Amino acid sequence: MQGKRILLGISGGIAAYKIASLIRLLKKSGAEVKCIMTPASSDFISPLTVATLSKNPVGIEFWDKNDGTWSNHVEYGLWADVFLVAPLTANTLHKMAHGGCDNLLMATYLSMKCPVIVAPAMDLDMYVHPTTTRNLEILRQDGIQIIPAESGELASGLIGQGRMAEPEKLFEVLKAFFHASDELAGKKFLITAGPTYEAIDPVRFIGNHSSGKMGFALADSILKKGGEVILISGPTKLDLKHPNLTLIRVQSAENMLHEVQQHWSKVDAGIFSAAVADYRPVKAADQKIKKSEDNLTIELVKNPDILAWAGTQKRETQCLIGFALETNNGQEYAADKLKRKNLDFIVLNTLEDKGAGFGFDTNKISILDNHNNFTSFELMSKADVAENIVAYMKKYLK
Ligand code: CTP
């Protein structure tokens, strides 16, 4: 942690008192620490304590009322390697999710150039309230890492989830962040995600239920490790922002192929998680098709296989990963795709597994690689699945 620059944002919850221990751990490990406090947080921990431990002045107001000095929130943003907001109260969470800016901490957050991590702390009912869940999801989609609150006794006397993670845990997360943040530095990745929509007429299409969650989770995992990502996604509600991310939104398989062809030669690896429609209407009608006869026949033609195209272009130094969603004979079909599409490994989902596949936040996968190793993983969150796939891929990067 020597020389790492950590900006701590402290908002007004009882857990603020624990930040003193975190600052001590960070300082002992050689990190530089600056702190910004919301005005409410000084009811829970004294700015003098925070300034003394961090050996830096503490930012609370936009300007110092004694000498009129301006606290430059942009400079804080440029200075930090990482911004940790802990504790994150429901109020500050709401402002971060919606761009509120009524104090120095929020102005700094909105000017931030570096990655942001948050450690929520709330009472039980507040933490599980749907608005909290929604706001945390917005932060997650904005690329912010969330350290989940832990279970235990809360200030209200209730027992349940809501306690801020302990200072030792926050310290470990920061250490892991700095360790991970250059793991994939200098490497470039192409990811396809989501469904494709194949137009029948101007208002109708052939599509599928893919949510895009797996592809976005993969992009998120790579970005957090310092890699650069070109994410080519079919229609999805998901969003992700990061300075190292180029997000290209497409509709049809042909659009997706076009974008992959533009970018494939520039990347070190490709992960093709999109659920591409296998067929499209021969010709999309120019006008909305009116109903007339009892039966309507739409002639379909095969879509280009985007992954197979990348397989034909793959250089010795590139790594190519595909997905297979099977209902039966999974391993056999996956082995065939691995070979046919010239892959390094293939990630197999089967719809037989509960909680796996389209729309779920969890997935259960197996990996079959080109040395015929077959590894099965437990059911886990798509974020954890992404971590495992990225870890497996690292062995193949040249
Ligand atoms: N894929 C692709 N372009 C397509 C079809 C599939 O890039 N037109 C990719 C998917 O993103 C996935 C892999 O190929 O990584 C496997 O897709 P799948 O549809 O299961 O394979 P197919 O070879 O089309 O086999 P089938 O539909 O017969 O199971």
mmCIF file of N, CA and C in Angstrom, residues 138-144 216 220 223 231 238-247 249:
data_model
loop_
_atom_site.group_PDB
_atom_site.id
_atom_site.type_symbol
_atom_site.label_atom_id
_atom_site.label_comp_id
_atom_site.label_asym_id
_atom_site.label_seq_id
_atom_site.Cartn_x
_atom_site.Cartn_y
_atom_site.Cartn_z
ATOM 1 N N ILE A 138 -28.095 0.984 -9.052
ATOM 2 C CA ILE A 138 -27.655 2.091 -9.929
ATOM 3 C C ILE A 138 -26.146 2.299 -9.762
ATOM 4 N N LEU A 139 -25.689 2.298 -8.512
ATOM 5 C CA LEU A 139 -24.251 2.481 -8.266
ATOM 6 C C LEU A 139 -23.449 1.359 -8.924
ATOM 7 N N ARG A 140 -23.966 0.134 -8.782
ATOM 8 C CA ARG A 140 -23.261 -1.017 -9.367
ATOM 9 C C ARG A 140 -23.144 -0.852 -10.888
ATOM 10 N N GLN A 141 -24.244 -0.379 -11.496
ATOM 11 C CA GLN A 141 -24.220 -0.184 -12.951
ATOM 12 C C GLN A 141 -23.295 0.971 -13.335
ATOM 13 N N ASP A 142 -23.076 1.898 -12.402
ATOM 14 C CA ASP A 142 -22.134 2.991 -12.673
ATOM 15 C C ASP A 142 -20.693 2.538 -12.471
ATOM 16 N N GLY A 143 -20.513 1.259 -12.182
ATOM 17 C CA GLY A 143 -19.152 0.710 -12.069
ATOM 18 C C GLY A 143 -18.573 0.821 -10.673
ATOM 19 N N ILE A 144 -19.407 1.104 -9.687
ATOM 20 C CA ILE A 144 -18.910 1.263 -8.312
ATOM 21 C C ILE A 144 -18.899 -0.089 -7.609
ATOM 22 N N PHE A 216 -22.100 -8.270 -19.204
ATOM 23 C CA PHE A 216 -21.784 -7.039 -18.471
ATOM 24 C C PHE A 216 -20.963 -7.360 -17.226
ATOM 25 N N ASP A 220 -17.296 -5.886 -16.345
ATOM 26 C CA ASP A 220 -17.042 -5.251 -15.063
ATOM 27 C C ASP A 220 -15.813 -5.868 -14.384
ATOM 28 N N LEU A 223 -12.608 -4.792 -16.218
ATOM 29 C CA LEU A 223 -12.306 -3.364 -15.995
ATOM 30 C C LEU A 223 -11.704 -3.157 -14.609
ATOM 31 N N LEU A 231 -17.233 -3.641 -25.372
ATOM 32 C CA LEU A 231 -18.420 -4.456 -25.091
ATOM 33 C C LEU A 231 -19.455 -4.191 -26.177
ATOM 34 N N LEU A 238 -29.316 -2.910 -19.359
ATOM 35 C CA LEU A 238 -28.128 -2.692 -18.538
ATOM 36 C C LEU A 238 -27.277 -1.541 -19.048
ATOM 37 N N ASP A 239 -26.512 -0.977 -18.130
ATOM 38 C CA ASP A 239 -25.590 0.087 -18.513
ATOM 39 C C ASP A 239 -24.311 -0.078 -17.682
ATOM 40 N N LEU A 240 -23.217 0.421 -18.178
ATOM 41 C CA LEU A 240 -21.941 0.347 -17.462
ATOM 42 C C LEU A 240 -21.076 1.493 -17.969
ATOM 43 N N LYS A 241 -20.439 2.181 -17.030
ATOM 44 C CA LYS A 241 -19.570 3.279 -17.443
ATOM 45 C C LYS A 241 -18.193 3.082 -16.822
ATOM 46 N N HIS A 242 -17.162 3.309 -17.613
ATOM 47 C CA HIS A 242 -15.794 3.197 -17.097
ATOM 48 C C HIS A 242 -14.895 3.835 -18.142
ATOM 49 N N PRO A 243 -13.845 4.540 -17.692
ATOM 50 C CA PRO A 243 -12.964 5.184 -18.671
ATOM 51 C C PRO A 243 -12.340 4.194 -19.668
ATOM 52 N N ASN A 244 -12.154 2.930 -19.259
ATOM 53 C CA ASN A 244 -11.524 1.942 -20.158
ATOM 54 C C ASN A 244 -12.540 1.121 -20.947
ATOM 55 N N LEU A 245 -13.792 1.558 -20.919
ATOM 56 C CA LEU A 245 -14.845 0.775 -21.592
ATOM 57 C C LEU A 245 -15.364 1.508 -22.824
ATOM 58 N N THR A 246 -15.441 0.764 -23.949
ATOM 59 C CA THR A 246 -16.163 1.261 -25.121
ATOM 60 C C THR A 246 -17.398 0.383 -25.241
ATOM 61 N N LEU A 247 -18.565 0.978 -25.029
ATOM 62 C CA LEU A 247 -19.815 0.205 -25.095
ATOM 63 C C LEU A 247 -20.498 0.504 -26.426
ATOM 64 N N ARG A 249 -23.676 -0.415 -28.752
ATOM 65 C CA ARG A 249 -24.996 -1.072 -28.718
ATOM 66 C C ARG A 249 -25.438 -1.391 -30.136
#
